[in-house]
XYZ file of N, CA and C in Angstrom:
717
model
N 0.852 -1.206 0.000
C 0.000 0.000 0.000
C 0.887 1.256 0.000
N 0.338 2.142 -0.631
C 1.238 3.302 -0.776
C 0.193 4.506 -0.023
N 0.947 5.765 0.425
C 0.770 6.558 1.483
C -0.856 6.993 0.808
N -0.709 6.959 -0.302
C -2.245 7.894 -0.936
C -3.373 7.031 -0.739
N -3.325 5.645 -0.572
C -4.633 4.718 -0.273
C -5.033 4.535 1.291
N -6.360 4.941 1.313
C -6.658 5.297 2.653
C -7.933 4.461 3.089
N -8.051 3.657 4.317
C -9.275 2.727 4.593
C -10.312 4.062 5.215
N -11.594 3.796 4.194
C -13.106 4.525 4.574
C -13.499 3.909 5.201
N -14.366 4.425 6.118
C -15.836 3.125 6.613
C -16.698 4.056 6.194
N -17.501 3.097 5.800
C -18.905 3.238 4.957
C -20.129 3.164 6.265
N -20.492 5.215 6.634
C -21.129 5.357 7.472
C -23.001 5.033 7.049
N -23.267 5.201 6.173
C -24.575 5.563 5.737
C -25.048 4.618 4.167
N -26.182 4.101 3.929
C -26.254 3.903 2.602
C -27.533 3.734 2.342
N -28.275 4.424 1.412
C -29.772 5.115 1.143
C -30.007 4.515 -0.358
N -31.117 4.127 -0.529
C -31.620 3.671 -1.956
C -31.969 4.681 -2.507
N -31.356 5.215 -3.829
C -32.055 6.356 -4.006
C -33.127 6.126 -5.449
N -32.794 5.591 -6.516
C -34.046 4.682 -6.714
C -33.712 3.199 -7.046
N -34.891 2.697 -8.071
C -34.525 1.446 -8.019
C -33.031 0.354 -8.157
N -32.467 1.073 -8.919
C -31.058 0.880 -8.865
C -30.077 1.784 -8.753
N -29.987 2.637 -7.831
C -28.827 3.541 -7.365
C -29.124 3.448 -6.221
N -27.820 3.865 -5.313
C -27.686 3.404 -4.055
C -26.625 4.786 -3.653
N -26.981 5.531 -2.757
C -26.627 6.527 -2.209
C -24.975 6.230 -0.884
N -24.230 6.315 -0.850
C -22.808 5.514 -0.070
C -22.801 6.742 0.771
N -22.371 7.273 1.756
C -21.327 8.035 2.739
C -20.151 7.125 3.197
N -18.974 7.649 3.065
C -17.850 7.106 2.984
C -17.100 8.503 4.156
N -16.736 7.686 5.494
C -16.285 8.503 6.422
C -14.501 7.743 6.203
N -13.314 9.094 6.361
C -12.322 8.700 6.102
C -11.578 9.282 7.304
N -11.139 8.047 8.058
C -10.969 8.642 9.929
C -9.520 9.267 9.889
N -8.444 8.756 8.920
C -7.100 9.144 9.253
C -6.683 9.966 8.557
N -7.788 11.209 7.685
C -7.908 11.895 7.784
C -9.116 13.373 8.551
N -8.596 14.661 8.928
C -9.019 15.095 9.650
C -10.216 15.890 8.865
N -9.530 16.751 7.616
C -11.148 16.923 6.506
C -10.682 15.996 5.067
N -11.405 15.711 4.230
C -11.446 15.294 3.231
C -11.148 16.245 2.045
N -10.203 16.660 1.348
C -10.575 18.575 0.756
C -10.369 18.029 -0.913
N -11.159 18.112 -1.416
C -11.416 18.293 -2.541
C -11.693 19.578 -3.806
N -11.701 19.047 -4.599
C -12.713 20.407 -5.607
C -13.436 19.809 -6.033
N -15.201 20.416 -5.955
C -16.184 19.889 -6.553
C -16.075 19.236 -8.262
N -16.857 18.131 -8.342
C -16.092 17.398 -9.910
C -14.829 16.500 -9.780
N -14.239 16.606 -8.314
C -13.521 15.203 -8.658
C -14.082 13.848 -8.160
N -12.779 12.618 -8.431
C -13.449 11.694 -7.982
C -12.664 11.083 -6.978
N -12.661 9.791 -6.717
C -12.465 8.717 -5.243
C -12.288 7.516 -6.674
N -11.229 6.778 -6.332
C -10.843 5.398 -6.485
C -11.177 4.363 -5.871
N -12.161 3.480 -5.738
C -11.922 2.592 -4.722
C -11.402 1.389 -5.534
N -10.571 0.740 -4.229
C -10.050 -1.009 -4.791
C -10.497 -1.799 -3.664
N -11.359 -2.423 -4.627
C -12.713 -3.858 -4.575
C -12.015 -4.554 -4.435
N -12.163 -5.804 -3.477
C -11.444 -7.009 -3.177
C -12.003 -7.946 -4.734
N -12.608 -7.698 -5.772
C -13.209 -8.555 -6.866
C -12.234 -9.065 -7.928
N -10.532 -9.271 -7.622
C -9.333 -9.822 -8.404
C -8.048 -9.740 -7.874
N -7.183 -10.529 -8.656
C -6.113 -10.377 -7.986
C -5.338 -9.324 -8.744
N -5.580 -9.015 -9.644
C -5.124 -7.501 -10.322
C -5.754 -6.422 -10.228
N -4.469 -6.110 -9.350
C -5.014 -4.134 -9.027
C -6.240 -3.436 -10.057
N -5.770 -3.647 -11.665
C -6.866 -2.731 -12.342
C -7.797 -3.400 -13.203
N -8.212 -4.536 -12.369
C -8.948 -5.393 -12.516
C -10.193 -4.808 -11.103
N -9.410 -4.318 -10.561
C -10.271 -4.200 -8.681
C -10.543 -2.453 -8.659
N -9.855 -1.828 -9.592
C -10.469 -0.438 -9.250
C -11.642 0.334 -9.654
N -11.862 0.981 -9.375
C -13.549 1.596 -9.178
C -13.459 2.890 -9.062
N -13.655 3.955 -10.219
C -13.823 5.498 -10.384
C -14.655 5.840 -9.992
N -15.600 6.496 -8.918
C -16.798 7.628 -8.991
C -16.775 9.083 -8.586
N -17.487 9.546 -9.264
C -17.489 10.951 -8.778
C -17.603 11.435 -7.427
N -17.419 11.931 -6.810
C -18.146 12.704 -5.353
C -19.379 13.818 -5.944
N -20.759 12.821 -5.014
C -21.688 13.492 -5.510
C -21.876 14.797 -4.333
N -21.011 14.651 -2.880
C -21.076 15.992 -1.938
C -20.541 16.931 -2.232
N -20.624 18.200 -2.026
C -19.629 19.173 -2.077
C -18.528 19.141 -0.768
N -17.327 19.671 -0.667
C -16.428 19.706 0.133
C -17.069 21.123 1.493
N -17.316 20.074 2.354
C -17.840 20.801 3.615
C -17.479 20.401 4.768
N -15.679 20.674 4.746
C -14.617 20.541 5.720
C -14.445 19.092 6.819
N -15.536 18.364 6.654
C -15.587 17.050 7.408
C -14.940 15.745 6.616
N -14.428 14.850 7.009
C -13.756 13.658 6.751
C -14.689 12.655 5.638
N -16.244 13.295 5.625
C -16.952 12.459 4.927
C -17.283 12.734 3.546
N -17.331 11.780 2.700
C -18.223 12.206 0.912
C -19.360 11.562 0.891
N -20.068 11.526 0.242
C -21.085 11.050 -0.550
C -20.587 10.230 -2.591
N -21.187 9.244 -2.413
C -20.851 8.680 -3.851
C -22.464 8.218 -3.705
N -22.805 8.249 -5.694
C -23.996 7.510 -5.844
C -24.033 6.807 -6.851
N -24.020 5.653 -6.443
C -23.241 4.471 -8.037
C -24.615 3.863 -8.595
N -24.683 3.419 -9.591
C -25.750 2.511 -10.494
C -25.203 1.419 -10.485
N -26.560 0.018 -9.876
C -25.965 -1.027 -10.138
C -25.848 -1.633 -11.974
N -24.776 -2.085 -12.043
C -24.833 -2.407 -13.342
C -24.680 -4.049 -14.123
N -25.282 -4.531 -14.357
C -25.472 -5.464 -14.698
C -24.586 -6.382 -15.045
N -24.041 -7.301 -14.553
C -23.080 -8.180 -14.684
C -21.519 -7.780 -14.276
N -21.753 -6.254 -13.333
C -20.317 -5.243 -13.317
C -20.297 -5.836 -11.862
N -18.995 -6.288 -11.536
C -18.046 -6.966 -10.684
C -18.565 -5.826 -9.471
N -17.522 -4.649 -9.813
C -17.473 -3.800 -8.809
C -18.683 -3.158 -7.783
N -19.960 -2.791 -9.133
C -21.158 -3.061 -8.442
C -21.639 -3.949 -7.554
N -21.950 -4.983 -8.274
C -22.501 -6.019 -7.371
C -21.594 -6.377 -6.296
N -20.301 -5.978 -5.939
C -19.825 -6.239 -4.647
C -20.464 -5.443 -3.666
N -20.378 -4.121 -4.279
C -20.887 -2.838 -3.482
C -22.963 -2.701 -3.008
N -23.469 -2.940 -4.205
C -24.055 -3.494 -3.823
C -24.581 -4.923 -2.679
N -24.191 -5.770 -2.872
C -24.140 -7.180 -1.994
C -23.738 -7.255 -1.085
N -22.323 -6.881 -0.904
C -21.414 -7.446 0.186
C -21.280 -6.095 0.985
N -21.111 -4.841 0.621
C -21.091 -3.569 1.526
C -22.046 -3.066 2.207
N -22.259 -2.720 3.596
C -23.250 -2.753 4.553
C -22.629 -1.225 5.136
N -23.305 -0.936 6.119
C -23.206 0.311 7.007
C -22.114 -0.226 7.660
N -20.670 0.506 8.107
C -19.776 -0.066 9.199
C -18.800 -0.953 7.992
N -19.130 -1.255 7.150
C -17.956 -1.796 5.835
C -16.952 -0.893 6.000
N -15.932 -1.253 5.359
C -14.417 -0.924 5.371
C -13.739 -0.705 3.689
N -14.383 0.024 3.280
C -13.537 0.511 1.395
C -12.159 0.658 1.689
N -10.917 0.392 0.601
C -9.963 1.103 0.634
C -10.026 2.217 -0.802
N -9.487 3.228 -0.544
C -10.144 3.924 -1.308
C -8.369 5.030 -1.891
N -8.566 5.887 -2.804
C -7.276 7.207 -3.187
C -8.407 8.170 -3.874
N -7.764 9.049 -3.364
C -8.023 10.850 -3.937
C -8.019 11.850 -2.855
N -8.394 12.791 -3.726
C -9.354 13.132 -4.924
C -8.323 12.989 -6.174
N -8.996 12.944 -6.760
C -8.341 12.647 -7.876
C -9.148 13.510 -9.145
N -8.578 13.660 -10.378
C -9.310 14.521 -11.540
C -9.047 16.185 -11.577
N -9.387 16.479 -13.091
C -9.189 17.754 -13.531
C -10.489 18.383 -14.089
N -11.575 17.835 -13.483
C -12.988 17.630 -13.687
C -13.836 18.965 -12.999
N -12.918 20.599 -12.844
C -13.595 20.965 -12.066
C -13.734 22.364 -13.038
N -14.295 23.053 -11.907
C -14.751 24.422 -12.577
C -13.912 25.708 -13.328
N -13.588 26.563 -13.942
C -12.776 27.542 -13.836
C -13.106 28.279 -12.616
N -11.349 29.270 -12.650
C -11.551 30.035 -11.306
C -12.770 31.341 -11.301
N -12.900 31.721 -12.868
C -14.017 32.853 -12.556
C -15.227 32.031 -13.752
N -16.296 32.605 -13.328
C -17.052 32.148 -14.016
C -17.854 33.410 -14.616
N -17.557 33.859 -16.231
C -17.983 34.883 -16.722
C -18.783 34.706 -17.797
N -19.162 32.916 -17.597
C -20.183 32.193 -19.142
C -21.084 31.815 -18.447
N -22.094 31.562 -19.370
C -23.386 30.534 -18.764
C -22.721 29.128 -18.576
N -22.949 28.554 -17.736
C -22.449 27.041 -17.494
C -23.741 25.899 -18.105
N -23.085 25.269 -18.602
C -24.057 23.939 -19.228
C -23.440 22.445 -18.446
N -24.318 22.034 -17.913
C -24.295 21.002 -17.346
C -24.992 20.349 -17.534
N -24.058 18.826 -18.607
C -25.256 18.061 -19.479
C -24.528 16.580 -18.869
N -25.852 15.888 -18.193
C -25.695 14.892 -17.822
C -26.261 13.217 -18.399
N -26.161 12.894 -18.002
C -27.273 11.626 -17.717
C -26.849 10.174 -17.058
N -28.169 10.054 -15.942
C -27.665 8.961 -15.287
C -27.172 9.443 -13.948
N -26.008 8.789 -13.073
C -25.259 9.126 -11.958
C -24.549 10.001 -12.503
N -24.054 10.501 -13.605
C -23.400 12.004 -14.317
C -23.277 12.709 -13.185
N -25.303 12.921 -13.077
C -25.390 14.381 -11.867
C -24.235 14.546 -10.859
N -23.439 13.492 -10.658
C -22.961 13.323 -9.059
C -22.256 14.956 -8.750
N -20.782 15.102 -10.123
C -20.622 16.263 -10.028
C -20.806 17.643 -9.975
N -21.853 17.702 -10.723
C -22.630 19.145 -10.763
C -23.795 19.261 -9.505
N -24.340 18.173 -8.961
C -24.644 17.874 -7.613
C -23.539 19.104 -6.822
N -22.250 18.415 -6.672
C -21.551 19.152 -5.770
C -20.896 20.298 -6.246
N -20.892 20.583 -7.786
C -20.539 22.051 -7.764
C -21.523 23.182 -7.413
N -22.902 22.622 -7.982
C -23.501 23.658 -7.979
C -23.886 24.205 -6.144
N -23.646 23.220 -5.309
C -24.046 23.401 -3.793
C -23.174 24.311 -3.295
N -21.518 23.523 -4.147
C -20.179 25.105 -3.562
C -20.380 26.054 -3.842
N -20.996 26.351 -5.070
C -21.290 28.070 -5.819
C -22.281 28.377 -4.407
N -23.280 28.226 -4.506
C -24.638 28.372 -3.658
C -24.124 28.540 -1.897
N -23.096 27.524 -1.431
C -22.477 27.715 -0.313
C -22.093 29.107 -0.129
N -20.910 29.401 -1.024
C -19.696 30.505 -1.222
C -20.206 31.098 -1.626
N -21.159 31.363 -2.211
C -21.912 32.931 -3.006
C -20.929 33.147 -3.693
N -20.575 32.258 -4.551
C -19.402 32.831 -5.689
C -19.997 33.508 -6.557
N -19.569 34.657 -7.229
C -20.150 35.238 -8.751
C -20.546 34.183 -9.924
N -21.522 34.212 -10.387
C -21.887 33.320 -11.767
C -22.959 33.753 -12.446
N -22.684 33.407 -13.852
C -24.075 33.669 -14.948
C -25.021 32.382 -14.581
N -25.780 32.596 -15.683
C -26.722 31.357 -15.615
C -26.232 29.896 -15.599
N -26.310 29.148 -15.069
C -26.289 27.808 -14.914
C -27.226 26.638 -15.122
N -27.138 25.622 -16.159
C -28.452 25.224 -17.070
C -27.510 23.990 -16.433
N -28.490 22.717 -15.681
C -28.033 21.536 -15.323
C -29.440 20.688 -16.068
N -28.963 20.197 -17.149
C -29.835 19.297 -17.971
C -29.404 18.058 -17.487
N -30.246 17.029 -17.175
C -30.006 15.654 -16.829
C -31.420 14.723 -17.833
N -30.007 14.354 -18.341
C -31.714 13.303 -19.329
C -31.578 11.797 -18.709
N -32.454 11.527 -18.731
C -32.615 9.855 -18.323
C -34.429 9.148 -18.512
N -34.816 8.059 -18.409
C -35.742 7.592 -19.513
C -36.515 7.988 -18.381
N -36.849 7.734 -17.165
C -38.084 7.559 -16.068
C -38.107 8.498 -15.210
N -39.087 8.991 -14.905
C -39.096 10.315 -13.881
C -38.481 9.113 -12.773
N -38.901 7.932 -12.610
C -38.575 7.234 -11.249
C -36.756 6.923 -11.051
N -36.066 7.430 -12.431
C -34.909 7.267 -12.735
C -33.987 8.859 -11.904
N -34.717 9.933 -11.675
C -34.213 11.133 -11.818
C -33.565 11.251 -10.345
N -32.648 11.421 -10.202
C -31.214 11.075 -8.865
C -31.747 12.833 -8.256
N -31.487 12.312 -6.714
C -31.765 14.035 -6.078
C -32.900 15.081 -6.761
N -34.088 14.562 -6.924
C -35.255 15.417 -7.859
C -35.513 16.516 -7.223
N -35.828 16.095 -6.000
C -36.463 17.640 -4.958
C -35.571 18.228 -4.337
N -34.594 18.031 -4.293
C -33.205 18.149 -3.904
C -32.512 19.541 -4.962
N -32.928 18.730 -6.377
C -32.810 20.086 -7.151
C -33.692 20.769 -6.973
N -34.876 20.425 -7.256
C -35.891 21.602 -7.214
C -35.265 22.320 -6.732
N -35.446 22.143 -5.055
C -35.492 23.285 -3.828
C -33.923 23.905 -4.218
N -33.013 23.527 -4.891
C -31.787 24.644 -5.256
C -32.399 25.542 -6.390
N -33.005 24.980 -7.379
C -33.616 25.888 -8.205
C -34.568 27.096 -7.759
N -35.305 26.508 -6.624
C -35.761 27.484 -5.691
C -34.757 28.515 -5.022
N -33.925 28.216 -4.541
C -33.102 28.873 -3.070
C -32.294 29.690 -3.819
N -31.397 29.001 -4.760
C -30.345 29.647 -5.537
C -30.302 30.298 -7.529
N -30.247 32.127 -7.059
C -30.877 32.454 -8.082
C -29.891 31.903 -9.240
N -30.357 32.025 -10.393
C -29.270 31.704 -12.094
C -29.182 30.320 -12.195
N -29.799 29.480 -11.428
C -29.633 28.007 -11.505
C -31.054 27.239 -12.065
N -30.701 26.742 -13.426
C -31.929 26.326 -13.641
C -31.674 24.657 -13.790
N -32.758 24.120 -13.364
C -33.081 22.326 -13.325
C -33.876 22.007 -14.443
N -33.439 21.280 -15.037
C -34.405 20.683 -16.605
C -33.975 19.207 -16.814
N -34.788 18.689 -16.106
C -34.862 17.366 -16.324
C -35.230 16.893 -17.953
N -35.282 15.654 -18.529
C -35.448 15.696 -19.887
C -35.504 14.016 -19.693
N -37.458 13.890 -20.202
C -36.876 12.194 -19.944
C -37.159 11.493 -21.535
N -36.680 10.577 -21.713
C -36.665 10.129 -22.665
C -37.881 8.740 -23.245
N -38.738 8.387 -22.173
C -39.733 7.469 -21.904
C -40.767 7.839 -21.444
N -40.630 8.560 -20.663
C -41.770 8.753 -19.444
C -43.514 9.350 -20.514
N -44.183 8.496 -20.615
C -45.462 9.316 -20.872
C -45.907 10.518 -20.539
N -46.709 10.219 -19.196
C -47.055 11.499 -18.708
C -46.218 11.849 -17.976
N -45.771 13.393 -18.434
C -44.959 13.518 -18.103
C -44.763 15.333 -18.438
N -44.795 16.416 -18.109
C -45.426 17.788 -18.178
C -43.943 18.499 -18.294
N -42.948 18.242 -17.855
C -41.574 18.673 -18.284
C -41.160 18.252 -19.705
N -39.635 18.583 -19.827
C -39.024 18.286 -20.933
C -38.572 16.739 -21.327
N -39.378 16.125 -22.944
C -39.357 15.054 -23.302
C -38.072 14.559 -24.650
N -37.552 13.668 -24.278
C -36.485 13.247 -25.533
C -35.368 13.326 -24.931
N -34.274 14.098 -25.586
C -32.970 13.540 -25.014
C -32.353 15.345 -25.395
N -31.426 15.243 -24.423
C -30.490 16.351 -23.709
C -30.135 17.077 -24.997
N -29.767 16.311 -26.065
C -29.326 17.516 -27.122
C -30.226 18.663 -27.903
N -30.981 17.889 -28.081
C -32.188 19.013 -28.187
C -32.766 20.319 -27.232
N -32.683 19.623 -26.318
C -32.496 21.182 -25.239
C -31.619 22.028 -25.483
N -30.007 21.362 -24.931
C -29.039 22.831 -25.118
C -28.902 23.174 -26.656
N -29.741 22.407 -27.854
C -29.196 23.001 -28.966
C -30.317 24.368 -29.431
N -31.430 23.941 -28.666
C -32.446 24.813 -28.587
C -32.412 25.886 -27.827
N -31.661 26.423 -26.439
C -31.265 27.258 -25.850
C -30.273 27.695 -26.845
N -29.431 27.541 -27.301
C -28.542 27.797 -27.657
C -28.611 28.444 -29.394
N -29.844 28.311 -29.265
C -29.684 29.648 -31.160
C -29.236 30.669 -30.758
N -29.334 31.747 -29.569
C -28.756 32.482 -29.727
C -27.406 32.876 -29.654
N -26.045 31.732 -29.425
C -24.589 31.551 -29.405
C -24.187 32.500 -28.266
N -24.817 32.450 -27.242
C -24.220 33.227 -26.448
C -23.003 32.652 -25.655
N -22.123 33.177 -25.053
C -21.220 32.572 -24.412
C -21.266 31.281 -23.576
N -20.514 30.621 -23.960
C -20.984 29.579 -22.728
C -19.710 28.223 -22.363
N -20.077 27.668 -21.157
C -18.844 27.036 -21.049
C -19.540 25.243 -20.921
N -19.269 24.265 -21.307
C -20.325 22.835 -21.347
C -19.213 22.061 -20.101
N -19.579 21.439 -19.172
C -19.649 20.284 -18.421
C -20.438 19.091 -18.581
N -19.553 17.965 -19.274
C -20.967 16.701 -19.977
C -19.944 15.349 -18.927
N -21.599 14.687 -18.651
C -20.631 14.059 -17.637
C -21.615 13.064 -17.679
N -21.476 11.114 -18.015
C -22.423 10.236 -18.599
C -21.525 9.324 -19.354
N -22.808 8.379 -19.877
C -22.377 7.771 -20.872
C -21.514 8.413 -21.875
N -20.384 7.527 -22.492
C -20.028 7.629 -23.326
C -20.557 8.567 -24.853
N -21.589 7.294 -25.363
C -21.921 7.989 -26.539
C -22.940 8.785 -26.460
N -23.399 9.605 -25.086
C -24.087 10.697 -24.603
C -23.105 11.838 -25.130
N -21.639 11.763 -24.599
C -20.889 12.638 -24.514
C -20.387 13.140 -25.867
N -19.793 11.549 -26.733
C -19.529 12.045 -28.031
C -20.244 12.648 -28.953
N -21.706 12.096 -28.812
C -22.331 13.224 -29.525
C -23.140 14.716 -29.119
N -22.541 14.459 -27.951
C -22.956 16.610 -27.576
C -21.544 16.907 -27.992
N -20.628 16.453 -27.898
C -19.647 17.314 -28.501
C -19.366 17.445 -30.006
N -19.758 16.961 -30.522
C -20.245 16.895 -31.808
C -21.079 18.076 -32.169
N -21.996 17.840 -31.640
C -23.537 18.910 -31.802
C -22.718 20.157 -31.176
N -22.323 20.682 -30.121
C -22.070 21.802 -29.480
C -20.887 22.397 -30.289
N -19.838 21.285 -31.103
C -19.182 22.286 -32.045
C -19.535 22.440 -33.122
N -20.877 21.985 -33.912
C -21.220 22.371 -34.719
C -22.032 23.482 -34.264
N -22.456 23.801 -33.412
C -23.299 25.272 -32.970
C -22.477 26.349 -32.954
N -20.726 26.301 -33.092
C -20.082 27.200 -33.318
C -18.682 27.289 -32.410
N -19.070 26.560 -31.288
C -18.508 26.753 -30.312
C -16.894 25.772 -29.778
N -15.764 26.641 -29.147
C -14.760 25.942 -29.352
C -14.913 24.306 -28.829
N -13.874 23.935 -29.255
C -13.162 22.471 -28.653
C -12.932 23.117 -27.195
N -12.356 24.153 -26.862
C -11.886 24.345 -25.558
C -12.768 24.240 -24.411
N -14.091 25.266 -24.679
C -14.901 25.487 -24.171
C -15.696 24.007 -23.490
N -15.226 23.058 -23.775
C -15.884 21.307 -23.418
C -14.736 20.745 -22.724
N -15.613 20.397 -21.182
C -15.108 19.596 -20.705
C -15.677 18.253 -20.214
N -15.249 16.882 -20.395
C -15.428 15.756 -20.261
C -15.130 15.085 -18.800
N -16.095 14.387 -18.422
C -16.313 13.172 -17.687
C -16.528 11.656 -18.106
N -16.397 10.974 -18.297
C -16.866 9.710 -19.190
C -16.970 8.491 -18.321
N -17.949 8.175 -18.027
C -18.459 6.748 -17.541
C -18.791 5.498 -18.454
N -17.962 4.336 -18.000
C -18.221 3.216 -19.164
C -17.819 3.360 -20.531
């Protein structure tokens, strides 16, 4: 073991819907946990005898609020090792070994664009915790558009959770976008159509896409054909 891998115990763990599962991960030998909102935690799963066979990326879905503890919110995934351990075998009082923070997954220092935050799935985890630090810190910011598409309203991670930030904290808007759901009185189909539809008028803006794979490749696709740099996109990629 090397100095950066550190044993968590796993204080808390909440269903948040049918297959996501909400973790608190308390880390005792350290005194705070300090991060920047958007990174992630490594854990290594006892599920092989090769190290990167056993490791496990997730985001931190908390913001950094000086205590020893995070929040992670993983999807179980179907036939995925690391899941179903975490799922199955991890209980309240479990023992993760875990490294970070880790990633370059975070915000600029000023924020003088509209922010786009295009998710789907456990994506949210990060913009979860950036948007709580802005809102904490009363940092300066333009508008902030957190699109999360996913098929089932019963699918949608932290729902009222956003709301009530969309409530509390002004320039922050919540737009869910489902891709199944019948009835259903919000926004229907999938995430690109939203920001490409906000976006006739090319106003400044900076994209955070954080999801599936071929979620990601094709908003970046679409968002530089709307005009806008390569620079201006930054990536997360799950699976």
């Amino acid at each position: 073991m090397t100095e950066n891998w550190h044993t968590g115990i796993v204080t808390k763990i909440v269903d948040e819907t049918h297959n996501t599962r909400r973790f608190w991960i308390k880390i005792p030998d350290m005194e705070i946990f300090d991060f920047k909102p958007g990174q992630f935690v490594t854990l290594d799963l006892p599920i092989h005898e090769k190290k990167n066979k056993r490791w496990r990326s997730y985001s931190i879905a908390s913001h950094p609020d000086g205590t020893n503890e995070i929040e992670l919110v993983i999807v179980l995934l179907e036939g995925g090792a690391g899941t179903n351990y975490l799922f199955n075998e991890v209980k309240e009082g479990s023992e993760l070994v875990l490294k970070g923070p880790l990633g370059v997954f975070v915000l600029p220092p000023t924020l003088d664009t509209d922010l786009f935050f295009i998710c789907t799935g456990t994506g949210i985890a990060p913009f979860r915790a950036m948007t709580k630090y802005l809102m904490q810190h009363n940092i300066p910011h333009k508008d902030i558009h957190l699109i999360f598409g996913t098929r089932y309203e019963s699918d949608l991670l932290y729902a009222a959770e956003m709301r009530q930030l969309e409530a509390d904290f002004p320039g922050f808007h919540y737009i869910p976008t489902l891709s199944r759901q019948e009835a259903w009185t919000g926004r229907k189909g999938y995430v690109h159509q939203v920001y490409e539809e906000m976006l006739q008028d090319k106003r400044p803006a900076n994209f955070y896409l954080c999801g599936w794979k071929a979620m990601i490749d094709e908003a970046k696709q679409r968002i530089q054909a709307l005009g806008y740099d390569r620079k201006s996109i930054h990536q997360e990629l799950y699976g």
